[in-house]
Amino acid sequence: MGFNSQFIGVLLFLFLNRVLSFKAEIEPPQRRITVENGSDLVLICRAKDCLSPTFSWIALEDKPMYMKVENYVLESRAVLTPVSRDNDNTYICKVSCGSQRAQKSIEIKVYSFPSDPVISHAPLQEGKEAALTCKVPDVYPQEYLEIQWLDGERVLKESDNQESSSLSLTYKFVPKIEETGKKLTCKAIITMEGIPEARKTKTTTTTFDVHYAPQKPLVSGSSSSTVREGEEMSLTCSTQSNPPAELVWKKLLPQGQSQVVAEGGTLFIGKAQPFDSGEYQCEALNALGSSSTNIEITVQVAPKKTSISVYPAEALKEGGSMTVSCASHSNPAATITLRKKSPTGDRELESSNGSLTINEAQLDDSGLYECEATNEVGSEKATVNISVEAIPFEVEMDPPQRELTVESGSDLVLTCRVADCPSPQFTWKHPTDRPQYDKTDTEGNESRISLSSVGTNQENIYRCQVKCGSVIKESSTQIKVYSFPSDPVIESHAPLQEGKEAALTCKVAGVYPPEYLEIQWLDGERVLKRDEEIYIKNNDVSNLTSTYTFVPKMEDSGKEVTCKAIFKMEGIPDQKKSKASAVSLNIHVSPKNTSISVYPAEALKEGDSMTVSCASHSNPAATITLRKKSPTGDRELESSNGSLTINEAQLGDSGLYECEATNEFGSEKASVEISVKVPPRNTTVLVYPSTEVLEGQNITISCKTVSYPAPTIVLKKIGNGTTFCSDNGTFELYYLTTKDTGLYELNVTNDVGHEVEVIEIHVGKRLEGKKSPPYLAILIPIIGASAAALAAASALFVIRLLRQAQSRGSYALTQLNPAAV
């Protein structure tokens, strides 16, 4: 009984499992859900009314599912942790229950709206257009984003729906000072369905901070800008600006200069001093500009540092001149009184504001002189004692050197000057004590002799003799003349040729004295040659030369060689002691590394284009000649500097091409072999003795064609598919039988094409005679096993080409010039 009940239960289970239908359910149950990027999501797929279901998940769009699948007995879970944009897809859960199938789909729409808008802008400046940019980062999908600029509830600007890919919105305006503190709000709205209302909108507010340059400063403080020495003064400077201005007090100095005396708005002078007087400026500045206000400050000072001075000295020789001057520091300016003190009574002197000049001083001009400076604040005195006496005079020469080096052709003025002699008498003399007759000019205590365009004949000792009263003194200068007027000149008398000894000559013209000149040949800082102490001393201006001999190399081309002339005579200014000239070597080279190239390749098909190019290294540039070589004579080709393009190449363009590079120093050649490939054509077939023979006879089939490279010729009897190859196109058939009667196909093939010829051979039955072998024998040149395999492979290739030609049409190449193979 127990067994029967179990059996019935199994039957009932099998019946119900076959009869009852099942269905698939998915949780969440919505057909479409909207999920935030970065959140976690689990999709649960269940099978209703199935005890042993099988689950599988697929994505509707053809991309990875980006989920983790967990299968259990009655359900399957798709875990999306975290959700990303890649999960924006429709997912289908397929359920199998025995032979039955069911599926459920759910569309997941992913959105990203993670953060508030970000407002950026440059500092707002009054009167200058500003741009506020509101950016909403990481929004997805972008097409649902709307951005608004709001002034309170008023919409200033909103994004254009057509700009759905934009994540920013810029609002432009011109700020005003009174708008400081104003608030603008950027509102971002994502309008995608399924997003909770609380997450659809985000806002950010910015507050205006309008920057403007400082206004004109106002100065306040002391009631007057005048203060007495030792008193205090305080001035305050203020202005309006944003950002706050930096306030600086400056004292304005002569020639547009200034000195900062205080930082901040307050200028405080504790104990006013005379040097505090002057014009002051309060300057207010920030990043947008500056403004300033000037004020004049006067410090009143009683006379100070009152002094009395004598020029040229307080002790002078009788007959000389002197100036007595008073000076004093005061504000306002003091009245100056000059007196000569005397035991019998002071004598006030007539002076110009305290200055008095005494010409031809006498002994009674000696004495004590007093200067008194007086203003409304006070007074001060100063005295000096002046002594007039006989003092020996001195004679000075200008320039002061005892030995003077002068450039030839220059102008020179020698000045003889006397100190402390009221009426000097000047005489210029030669060393022989004879008077000089050059141009002289005497005025006061100076006498000048002018030498125009000094030459070597004016090398001499010039003596200035001065008589003052009964005393005679003199001073002398020796003149030495030099000539070094121009830069060296480098010459080459022949072109510089690689490997051939060359010489460069450096000429230095108009040198005097020549024995002081040194000539150097330099490569950069390296001395190549030095010529020194080789010139004979003489009294004439000389033209000097130096020769540098070397063997040029190709790599010397462009190298700079310098000729440097150094004049070692003492007394010459350093900047005039050396002169240099440089020459860039231009090495002439016969053609080298001549080459000829073919683009795209040296082997090409008939009808293709090719460019033959020649190249060579030489100096001067070589003349390039392109030729096509031939046993009957070379043919020069018209080319553009050795470059020739051949369009639609023919068989006749094959051959040896030669490039020759030539200049005045030599020539060099290069050659290249070019081959033009031609498919078989103009194929002819000859059968000897005839296409109709009797059995037992032999025939020879000869196939001729025009092609390059040489073709492979395949003979095949149509019907039985037997094929044979020949390299020379000749086939020998021996002991023919009536079975050899039929059509024969000759397939001529090379790597650029093929051509097919068909002949018919008829073998008649011989009534009597020797019986022919029951097979067709064809003599082919002896070949190895590999060649036979190649022939068989070639035959299969030809058959394939024929079949392709039947299905796609024949391949025809461009017409070639006739050639026989």
mmCIF file with all atom_site columns, C-alpha atoms in Angstrom, residues 408 430 452-460 462 481 512 539:
data_model
loop_
_atom_site.group_PDB
_atom_site.id
_atom_site.type_symbol
_atom_site.label_atom_id
_atom_site.label_alt_id
_atom_site.label_comp_id
_atom_site.label_asym_id
_atom_site.label_entity_id
_atom_site.label_seq_id
_atom_site.pdbx_PDB_ins_code
_atom_site.Cartn_x
_atom_site.Cartn_y
_atom_site.Cartn_z
_atom_site.occupancy
_atom_site.B_iso_or_equiv
_atom_site.pdbx_formal_charge
_atom_site.auth_seq_id
_atom_site.auth_comp_id
_atom_site.auth_asym_id
_atom_site.auth_atom_id
_atom_site.pdbx_PDB_model_num
ATOM 1  C CA . SER A 1 408 ? 96.704  108.789 -36.425 1.00 0.00 ? 408 SER A CA 1
ATOM 2  C CA . HIS A 1 430 ? 110.337 122.227 -29.831 1.00 0.00 ? 430 HIS A CA 1
ATOM 3  C CA . SER A 1 452 ? 94.542  118.512 -36.540 1.00 0.00 ? 452 SER A CA 1
ATOM 4  C CA . SER A 1 453 ? 94.644  115.062 -38.108 1.00 0.00 ? 453 SER A CA 1
ATOM 5  C CA . VAL A 1 454 ? 97.731  113.929 -36.230 1.00 0.00 ? 454 VAL A CA 1
ATOM 6  C CA . GLY A 1 455 ? 100.290 112.122 -38.382 1.00 0.00 ? 455 GLY A CA 1
ATOM 7  C CA . THR A 1 456 ? 103.546 110.280 -37.797 1.00 0.00 ? 456 THR A CA 1
ATOM 8  C CA . ASN A 1 457 ? 105.475 113.473 -38.602 1.00 0.00 ? 457 ASN A CA 1
ATOM 9  C CA . GLN A 1 458 ? 103.979 115.024 -35.463 1.00 0.00 ? 458 GLN A CA 1
ATOM 10 C CA . GLU A 1 459 ? 105.601 112.561 -33.099 1.00 0.00 ? 459 GLU A CA 1
ATOM 11 C CA . ASN A 1 460 ? 107.475 114.983 -30.901 1.00 0.00 ? 460 ASN A CA 1
ATOM 12 C CA . TYR A 1 462 ? 105.759 119.493 -26.866 1.00 0.00 ? 462 TYR A CA 1
ATOM 13 C CA . VAL A 1 481 ? 101.340 108.290 -32.875 1.00 0.00 ? 481 VAL A CA 1
ATOM 14 C CA . TYR A 1 512 ? 101.924 102.062 -37.462 1.00 0.00 ? 512 TYR A CA 1
ATOM 15 C CA . ASN A 1 539 ? 108.725 104.992 -39.657 1.00 0.00 ? 539 ASN A CA 1
#
